[in-house]
């Protein structure tokens, strides 16, 4: 894949199926990779936040990329999450993924320690100057040190290998400010959003695409939203965007991230295994209930059969949506409590 | 104006000119009112945050509405900010503004004390059940207790007099969730955004209009952005939206709110007087510099002549925009520091 | 009372009893004032946050001070909350309370708008230069713009009339930094804490006293904690501090502030009336349950008889304390959600 | 060291010296270990936040513990930071450190993803049920998911191997609530604070000791503060606490954490090498200036000679302390901006 081609479209931040001993389930991961490509996603993005990169060892992270690049066989570009313990280890990972044939890497800003813009700049500058492979900056202020607009602008100007930013803040004026600051000097720089709930409006104000967790569950829908928006069919797009918000909210706010997405992928037919973050008994019960809700949501769009007990008829829906609303608000409160929230 | 007509379009949250003793400058306020209407805003919204309602006495707040309703003479609807010390006083203000002929009132959620959703509900419920005039809920989580989606939905269902919400969070998925929750049962309920930097995308996902501070400075531009977006001329609209972000950011982040807007209104020809919040010497110097920047920005679009010393030529612009970027980031940091930021 | 005397000891931020029409209950307020003085508080602090200053009209705020200064008859100093709509109105209130014979005023930093340190400085500087009465700065970052250490230091150095700060952040290193910055040049400047849950350690690191809401409910206990700590009887003091945390947490986190304190004052024998912030039905039920819990807590210390249904025996206590813990955590989360928390 | 002995006193969260290729400098680490023990710290705590555990590979983390346990030779207990990618890896690390002879491990709550109390409980429960070595919970809400009071209480009751909590929030009422909730059933459970700026008051309200970064730089001072406080010599202790705040603030707020501590350790005579997080040119200049300030601070107490250019005389000090105040406020703002702050 030519390095000069701009990153565009929907990249799936894919999850990793585990076997019953908790190890990477290679067979299922290959099957899942094929399934995503066949359903039309423009690219794959392993070792992202949805992919729980942090819960794998450095060796496992490499193995995930090996499997997926091999299985993809160049059909779509692979954007490999490459953040490791420090810049030296991260640059080594960049070299390794370059050798494997990944299209680019994505590197999240430093986390745990909350770094100043100067440190975030110095971190990416050292990587950008020493990487053999194109780099996508990954801004997710919910989880990591924020990458602010002047830092993005400066890195774009100084590092030709920095070719894109994935921004998961969902903040539209922030995206406008970044595009205004970067595009005049780097017209081929790519802007991707990680916030599914605002995908359509973000595409309309200038984004090139998204790395959207919903595309790991309903690739058909995320792709359709992208296509309708790009084609200017805004009425149809808006309807899909509204539906996607319901699904996204249900998956992201009804369980510890990314358990809701893992549960939905199970419903789509993949054996995801038990996640690496232990769940309390209460959480396991909640997850069971969520599976039912998700199956009904997916059944409504023909992506699954109804669960055995059936689904609420449309008239009951209002209650459900109120419940989801309440959950969303509570979880937003929880996120804020932990010093977060966009 | 028939109470049944949906609130729609651009409502200006207008500032209040002061005379040299710090009192309301009635003559200038009347002139400003005419000017706004003549430049095409769809309605007026006195006693909002931009109008510094909190820095006036209860008697002054009433006087402001009297002057503006009188001067408007029904040409456009007036949305009167009506929050007072408690529900009894607020309901009295509702009655008074109803008597004057205001189209509706806007009531900000309780502030200072940070109230739970149950309390926010109880507050608006008591007002909604006792007001003779239509009520617009005003959600500005930056400054006041947030009004969450289930609360909006419940108030919309229980209180026919609650006819709209003005939301200044700028959070697009939040707006989508509100519209989804309320519109099925209250199709005539109106959704207005107070966040100019995302006006176009918010209109595209279903908002009915905005109460936008920029329209108090460049009503021609805010109106044009509204018209282009509604007409589906998205390429042109996007260009205007990008320009509006620059102007908005400069006014909102370069000085203590709303001093930047007051400075810009001066440049448009109004004697705004000295604001009621004292400024340090450093702040006064900064405001002088800001006036120059604003005059150049406005001159670029033909809304003002260049300042005496001239403006930077286009080639220098990059530097300026970097500076604005840095200011924006710093101020966002400041807002967060004070426990804020959306 | 000589203006040169340092503010010291426990000042009660008293609540205001209302009658059944929602007006100030003067008779009960006079009775409550006497009761507090007789139980040993060192001073009174009407029109604070606990006193819900914001929910009264400017006229009512003046009336509250009139009644209390009159009733106090110089037995203890009165610190009058004096924040009004702007500096002009606030200075007028300072003059009025000076005329009445208040010992000093307390002025909260500007709220709603979240101001920068420069603006907070300019605000207090204008007041400090024009007030006839001593001023206590009031820092409550939970509700208002924060007053940072350099601002306190500068105001202390430039304004002789600024004689104290009340800090409700509960942040001990912050208090140490303020004392270090101010005391060398203003040895008579007074530092009061508004955070009951850390009163003992704050006194031990150098505070002069507190304005503590618990002293409006159990003045005997707050006073005793102060006396034991000052006397160096730390083992006994610590036991009282631990008990006070339980009571404080129960009152502050089990209901919308300050309803828990109002409920407890009822149990101590005062007719507080219905608060001015409406409550939902659910909140009213919760408040009933809280009244029972509070009566038991107070009965344990001999400040009330047990409620009709009796109280849980000590063995059951663990459950209750767990419940309080959970409530505390939830409410801290709620506070953070609304952009708060120290 | 008998597992039954309660963790008590000052544990140093030590830094790791690096050589000029950026690798662990074993010789210097051994020298540093001896130096700390000889200066009286009660224990060592490698692989903490100050030790930048996250910037080392899993192999390096093991090597650090091997070196330090070996060099310590049982003179003081070693508390080994043991958090790895997931519970399986973390339990393996527990087993390994147990085999080496560490006294206990410390495990930070899950970070990056911000987990709910239920998940934090499930995480520690799985570890607590499967570890052969005593576990200290590590609560640092600034960087990781918070461990709330009910979770600490439940883990203390269900897991005998969970024997302590290190809390770096610096929040005194929170510490009181934890002690109240846990001590009745687990009297030997240990409470350690990681917030040096409140060490004295936290010891006075019931803490057993601290894991304090200042003890890696001035072990003599931190130890003295502990001894004076325990001995009830509060006037002397308070003076030391005030001095420690100045030093702590300077190190923590004048550079990206933990660079200020690394710089100070250099002044005490250790070759710390270049940190693993790259610094911008501006940051490197700032760090040079900070070194000078720190050398003067340490010289004042006889821990270093004055730098070549000399130090400001005492009269100038006020200026410096104002500057430090301003820096502290700015950095607190920065922390809040990144969604943090205690």
Short mmCIF file of C-alpha atoms in Angstrom, two decimals, chain A residues 3-324:
data_model
loop_
_atom_site.label_atom_id
_atom_site.label_comp_id
_atom_site.label_asym_id
_atom_site.label_seq_id
_atom_site.Cartn_x
_atom_site.Cartn_y
_atom_site.Cartn_z
CA UNK A 3 2.58 5.38 1.91
CA UNK A 4 1.40 8.50 0.09
CA UNK A 5 -2.25 7.49 0.14
CA UNK A 6 -4.32 9.39 2.64
CA UNK A 7 -6.00 7.47 5.45
CA UNK A 8 -9.71 7.60 4.74
CA UNK A 9 -12.90 5.81 5.67
CA UNK A 10 -13.85 3.54 8.53
CA UNK A 11 -11.08 1.74 10.40
CA UNK A 12 -12.24 -0.88 12.88
CA UNK A 13 -10.57 -0.79 16.28
CA UNK A 14 -11.04 -4.51 16.61
CA UNK A 15 -11.34 -6.60 19.74
CA UNK A 16 -9.32 -9.78 20.29
CA UNK A 17 -11.12 -13.11 20.84
CA UNK A 18 -9.67 -15.16 23.71
CA UNK A 19 -9.76 -18.92 24.22
CA UNK A 20 -10.89 -20.66 27.37
CA UNK A 21 -7.47 -20.35 28.97
CA UNK A 22 -7.52 -16.62 28.38
CA UNK A 23 -5.02 -16.68 25.51
CA UNK A 24 -5.38 -15.11 22.07
CA UNK A 25 -7.73 -17.25 19.99
CA UNK A 26 -5.91 -17.07 16.70
CA UNK A 27 -8.43 -19.00 14.66
CA UNK A 28 -11.30 -16.81 15.79
CA UNK A 29 -9.26 -13.64 15.29
CA UNK A 30 -8.57 -14.67 11.69
CA UNK A 31 -12.25 -15.42 11.14
CA UNK A 32 -13.22 -12.07 12.67
CA UNK A 33 -10.67 -10.26 10.48
CA UNK A 34 -12.14 -11.77 7.32
CA UNK A 35 -15.68 -11.01 8.43
CA UNK A 36 -14.89 -7.32 9.01
CA UNK A 37 -13.19 -6.95 5.64
CA UNK A 38 -16.02 -8.71 3.86
CA UNK A 39 -18.56 -6.39 5.45
CA UNK A 40 -16.82 -3.39 4.02
CA UNK A 41 -14.66 -1.65 6.59
CA UNK A 42 -11.92 0.37 4.93
CA UNK A 43 -9.19 -0.66 7.33
CA UNK A 44 -8.35 -2.39 10.59
CA UNK A 45 -6.93 -0.93 13.76
CA UNK A 46 -5.71 -3.59 16.21
CA UNK A 47 -4.19 -2.72 19.62
CA UNK A 48 -6.43 0.28 20.20
CA UNK A 49 -8.40 1.05 23.36
CA UNK A 50 -11.27 -1.16 22.22
CA UNK A 51 -8.67 -3.84 21.57
CA UNK A 52 -7.49 -3.55 25.20
CA UNK A 53 -3.86 -3.17 24.15
CA UNK A 54 -2.88 -2.46 27.75
CA UNK A 55 -4.15 -5.81 29.01
CA UNK A 56 -1.84 -7.78 26.72
CA UNK A 57 1.88 -8.31 27.19
CA UNK A 58 4.33 -6.73 24.70
CA UNK A 59 4.77 -10.16 23.07
CA UNK A 60 1.02 -10.64 22.72
CA UNK A 61 0.61 -7.20 21.15
CA UNK A 62 3.17 -8.14 18.48
CA UNK A 63 1.45 -11.47 17.92
CA UNK A 64 -1.92 -9.78 17.35
CA UNK A 65 -0.46 -7.60 14.60
CA UNK A 66 1.35 -10.55 12.99
CA UNK A 67 -1.87 -12.55 12.79
CA UNK A 68 -3.97 -9.72 11.43
CA UNK A 69 -1.51 -8.41 8.84
CA UNK A 70 -1.04 -11.98 7.66
CA UNK A 71 -4.76 -12.65 7.47
CA UNK A 72 -5.53 -9.34 5.78
CA UNK A 73 -3.13 -10.06 2.92
CA UNK A 74 -3.21 -6.45 1.78
CA UNK A 75 -6.96 -6.34 1.20
CA UNK A 76 -7.25 -3.31 3.49
CA UNK A 77 -4.68 -1.17 5.29
CA UNK A 78 -3.75 -2.09 8.87
CA UNK A 79 -3.17 0.68 11.37
CA UNK A 80 -1.21 -0.94 14.19
CA UNK A 81 -1.41 0.35 17.75
CA UNK A 82 2.26 0.63 18.73
CA UNK A 83 2.51 2.34 22.13
CA UNK A 84 4.99 0.57 24.43
CA UNK A 85 6.64 1.36 27.78
CA UNK A 86 8.82 4.19 26.47
CA UNK A 87 9.98 5.81 23.23
CA UNK A 88 12.76 3.28 22.70
CA UNK A 89 10.37 0.35 22.96
CA UNK A 90 7.75 2.15 20.89
CA UNK A 91 10.20 2.89 18.09
CA UNK A 92 11.22 -0.78 18.09
CA UNK A 93 7.55 -1.69 17.71
CA UNK A 94 7.23 0.79 14.82
CA UNK A 95 10.15 -0.90 13.08
CA UNK A 96 8.66 -4.31 13.63
CA UNK A 97 5.22 -3.40 12.31
CA UNK A 98 6.81 -1.66 9.35
CA UNK A 99 8.62 -4.88 8.55
CA UNK A 100 5.38 -6.82 8.74
CA UNK A 101 3.72 -4.53 6.21
CA UNK A 102 1.34 -2.49 8.30
CA UNK A 103 0.17 0.68 6.56
CA UNK A 104 0.85 2.92 9.57
CA UNK A 105 0.94 2.86 13.35
CA UNK A 106 -1.28 4.67 15.83
CA UNK A 107 0.33 5.89 19.04
CA UNK A 108 -1.69 7.03 22.00
CA UNK A 109 -0.36 10.00 24.00
CA UNK A 110 1.43 9.10 27.23
CA UNK A 111 -0.97 8.05 29.96
CA UNK A 112 -1.01 7.44 33.73
CA UNK A 113 1.28 10.41 34.31
CA UNK A 114 -0.61 13.39 32.94
CA UNK A 115 1.85 15.26 30.81
CA UNK A 116 2.01 18.87 29.69
CA UNK A 117 1.79 19.84 26.02
CA UNK A 118 5.58 20.32 25.97
CA UNK A 119 6.13 16.72 27.09
CA UNK A 120 3.54 15.35 24.71
CA UNK A 121 5.29 17.22 21.91
CA UNK A 122 8.75 15.92 22.93
CA UNK A 123 7.42 12.37 23.13
CA UNK A 124 5.89 12.33 19.64
CA UNK A 125 8.76 14.35 18.17
CA UNK A 126 11.27 11.70 19.24
CA UNK A 127 9.11 8.96 17.77
CA UNK A 128 8.25 10.95 14.64
CA UNK A 129 11.92 11.57 13.90
CA UNK A 130 12.90 7.92 14.30
CA UNK A 131 10.07 5.88 12.88
CA UNK A 132 10.28 4.13 9.51
CA UNK A 133 6.48 3.91 9.30
CA UNK A 134 3.76 6.56 9.11
CA UNK A 135 2.37 7.62 12.47
CA UNK A 136 -1.18 8.47 13.49
CA UNK A 137 -1.39 10.51 16.68
CA UNK A 138 -4.06 9.20 18.99
CA UNK A 139 -5.82 11.76 21.18
CA UNK A 140 -8.13 10.32 23.82
CA UNK A 141 -8.27 12.84 26.68
CA UNK A 142 -10.68 10.52 28.49
CA UNK A 143 -7.81 8.10 29.14
CA UNK A 144 -4.51 9.79 28.28
CA UNK A 145 -2.68 13.12 28.28
CA UNK A 146 -4.42 15.42 25.80
CA UNK A 147 -2.74 16.40 22.54
CA UNK A 148 -3.65 20.05 22.07
CA UNK A 149 -4.05 21.94 18.81
CA UNK A 150 -0.68 23.76 18.80
CA UNK A 151 1.05 20.41 19.45
CA UNK A 152 -0.73 18.73 16.54
CA UNK A 153 0.11 21.68 14.30
CA UNK A 154 3.79 21.67 15.28
CA UNK A 155 4.20 17.91 14.87
CA UNK A 156 2.45 18.06 11.49
CA UNK A 157 4.86 20.75 10.36
CA UNK A 158 8.04 19.18 11.70
CA UNK A 159 7.48 15.46 11.16
CA UNK A 160 6.58 14.25 7.65
CA UNK A 161 6.05 10.77 9.09
CA UNK A 162 3.19 12.05 11.23
CA UNK A 163 0.32 11.77 8.76
CA UNK A 164 -2.89 11.69 10.74
CA UNK A 165 -4.65 12.14 14.03
CA UNK A 166 -7.32 9.99 15.54
CA UNK A 167 -9.33 12.10 17.96
CA UNK A 168 -11.74 10.44 20.36
CA UNK A 169 -12.84 13.54 22.22
CA UNK A 170 -16.01 13.96 20.15
CA UNK A 171 -15.52 17.71 20.48
CA UNK A 172 -16.51 19.31 17.18
CA UNK A 173 -15.05 22.80 17.64
CA UNK A 174 -11.78 21.14 18.66
CA UNK A 175 -11.78 19.20 15.39
CA UNK A 176 -12.51 22.37 13.42
CA UNK A 177 -9.59 24.10 15.16
CA UNK A 178 -7.23 21.24 14.33
CA UNK A 179 -8.24 21.10 10.68
CA UNK A 180 -7.87 24.89 10.38
CA UNK A 181 -4.42 24.74 11.94
CA UNK A 182 -3.02 21.79 10.01
CA UNK A 183 -4.61 21.49 6.59
CA UNK A 184 -3.14 24.64 4.96
CA UNK A 185 0.38 23.22 5.30
CA UNK A 186 -0.37 19.52 5.19
CA UNK A 187 -3.32 19.04 2.83
CA UNK A 188 -2.87 15.25 2.86
CA UNK A 189 -2.96 15.02 6.67
CA UNK A 190 -5.86 12.86 7.76
CA UNK A 191 -8.38 13.52 10.54
CA UNK A 192 -10.19 10.53 11.99
CA UNK A 193 -12.76 10.54 14.75
CA UNK A 194 -13.12 7.85 17.35
CA UNK A 195 -16.50 9.09 18.61
CA UNK A 196 -19.24 7.13 16.85
CA UNK A 197 -22.04 9.17 18.38
CA UNK A 198 -20.98 12.20 16.32
CA UNK A 199 -19.60 10.51 13.20
CA UNK A 200 -21.97 12.11 10.69
CA UNK A 201 -21.53 15.73 11.83
CA UNK A 202 -17.76 15.22 12.14
CA UNK A 203 -17.58 13.98 8.56
CA UNK A 204 -19.65 16.99 7.51
CA UNK A 205 -17.25 19.47 9.08
CA UNK A 206 -14.21 17.96 7.39
CA UNK A 207 -13.11 14.64 8.91
CA UNK A 208 -11.72 11.96 6.60
CA UNK A 209 -13.17 9.04 8.45
CA UNK A 210 -13.30 7.30 11.77
CA UNK A 211 -11.92 4.54 13.91
CA UNK A 212 -15.21 3.48 15.34
CA UNK A 213 -15.86 0.70 17.79
CA UNK A 214 -19.39 0.15 16.47
CA UNK A 215 -17.84 -0.99 13.18
CA UNK A 216 -16.49 -4.02 15.06
CA UNK A 217 -20.08 -5.04 15.80
CA UNK A 218 -22.21 -3.67 12.96
CA UNK A 219 -19.68 -2.90 10.22
CA UNK A 220 -22.57 -2.73 7.75
CA UNK A 221 -24.17 0.15 9.64
CA UNK A 222 -21.08 2.23 10.31
CA UNK A 223 -20.05 1.83 6.68
CA UNK A 224 -23.53 2.81 5.52
CA UNK A 225 -23.49 5.92 7.70
CA UNK A 226 -20.16 6.87 6.16
CA UNK A 227 -21.36 6.28 2.61
CA UNK A 228 -24.67 8.15 3.03
CA UNK A 229 -22.94 11.12 4.60
CA UNK A 230 -20.23 11.32 1.96
CA UNK A 231 -22.92 11.06 -0.74
CA UNK A 232 -24.79 13.98 0.83
CA UNK A 233 -27.90 11.91 1.58
CA UNK A 234 -28.30 13.69 4.88
CA UNK A 235 -31.85 12.70 5.77
CA UNK A 236 -31.07 9.03 5.47
CA UNK A 237 -27.72 9.49 7.17
CA UNK A 238 -29.31 11.26 10.11
CA UNK A 239 -31.68 8.36 10.69
CA UNK A 240 -28.76 5.93 10.77
CA UNK A 241 -26.79 8.27 13.06
CA UNK A 242 -29.69 8.38 15.52
CA UNK A 243 -29.90 4.58 15.54
CA UNK A 244 -26.16 4.30 15.97
CA UNK A 245 -26.29 6.56 19.02
CA UNK A 246 -28.76 4.18 20.67
CA UNK A 247 -26.60 1.16 19.94
CA UNK A 248 -23.38 2.94 20.87
CA UNK A 249 -24.81 4.27 24.13
CA UNK A 250 -26.11 0.84 25.05
CA UNK A 251 -22.77 -0.84 24.43
CA UNK A 252 -20.56 1.82 25.96
CA UNK A 253 -22.58 2.85 28.99
CA UNK A 254 -24.24 -0.38 30.16
CA UNK A 255 -21.06 -2.23 31.04
CA UNK A 256 -17.42 -1.58 31.76
CA UNK A 257 -15.79 -0.67 28.45
CA UNK A 258 -15.34 -2.64 26.17
CA UNK A 259 -17.45 -5.49 27.61
CA UNK A 260 -20.60 -4.23 25.86
CA UNK A 261 -18.86 -4.39 22.50
CA UNK A 262 -17.50 -7.85 23.27
CA UNK A 263 -20.99 -9.03 24.20
CA UNK A 264 -22.39 -7.68 20.92
CA UNK A 265 -19.64 -9.35 18.88
CA UNK A 266 -20.65 -12.64 20.53
CA UNK A 267 -24.17 -12.08 19.26
CA UNK A 268 -22.78 -11.52 15.78
CA UNK A 269 -21.30 -15.01 16.03
CA UNK A 270 -17.81 -14.74 17.46
CA UNK A 271 -16.49 -16.58 20.50
CA UNK A 272 -14.87 -13.69 22.32
CA UNK A 273 -14.04 -15.57 25.54
CA UNK A 274 -13.92 -14.05 29.00
CA UNK A 275 -12.38 -10.58 29.16
CA UNK A 276 -9.14 -9.98 31.02
CA UNK A 277 -10.58 -7.53 33.52
CA UNK A 278 -12.41 -9.58 36.19
CA UNK A 279 -16.09 -8.81 36.76
CA UNK A 280 -17.97 -8.90 40.04
CA UNK A 281 -21.03 -11.13 40.32
CA UNK A 282 -23.30 -8.13 39.98
CA UNK A 283 -21.53 -7.07 36.83
CA UNK A 284 -21.90 -10.54 35.36
CA UNK A 285 -25.63 -10.44 35.96
CA UNK A 286 -25.85 -6.99 34.39
CA UNK A 287 -23.93 -8.26 31.39
CA UNK A 288 -26.43 -11.07 30.90
CA UNK A 289 -29.28 -8.58 30.82
CA UNK A 290 -27.30 -6.40 28.44
CA UNK A 291 -26.79 -9.33 26.08
CA UNK A 292 -30.56 -9.66 25.79
CA UNK A 293 -31.05 -5.97 25.12
CA UNK A 294 -28.30 -5.99 22.50
CA UNK A 295 -29.69 -9.05 20.81
CA UNK A 296 -33.04 -7.31 20.48
CA UNK A 297 -31.43 -4.16 19.15
CA UNK A 298 -29.49 -6.18 16.58
CA UNK A 299 -32.54 -8.31 15.74
CA UNK A 300 -34.47 -5.16 14.98
CA UNK A 301 -32.05 -4.45 12.14
CA UNK A 302 -31.84 -8.06 11.00
CA UNK A 303 -28.35 -8.68 12.38
CA UNK A 304 -29.46 -11.38 14.83
CA UNK A 305 -32.46 -13.50 15.65
CA UNK A 306 -34.52 -12.51 18.66
CA UNK A 307 -33.44 -14.07 21.97
CA UNK A 308 -35.43 -17.04 23.27
CA UNK A 309 -37.67 -14.99 25.55
CA UNK A 310 -38.50 -12.60 22.72
CA UNK A 311 -38.10 -8.82 22.69
CA UNK A 312 -40.29 -6.01 24.01
CA UNK A 313 -42.82 -4.85 21.45
CA UNK A 314 -42.33 -1.36 20.05
CA UNK A 315 -44.84 0.16 22.45
CA UNK A 316 -42.65 -0.77 25.40
CA UNK A 317 -39.67 0.85 23.83
CA UNK A 318 -40.13 4.18 25.46
CA UNK A 319 -39.41 2.67 28.83
CA UNK A 320 -36.24 1.10 27.56
CA UNK A 321 -34.98 4.27 26.03
CA UNK A 322 -35.63 6.09 29.28
CA UNK A 323 -33.64 3.44 31.07
CA UNK A 324 -30.77 3.80 28.64
#
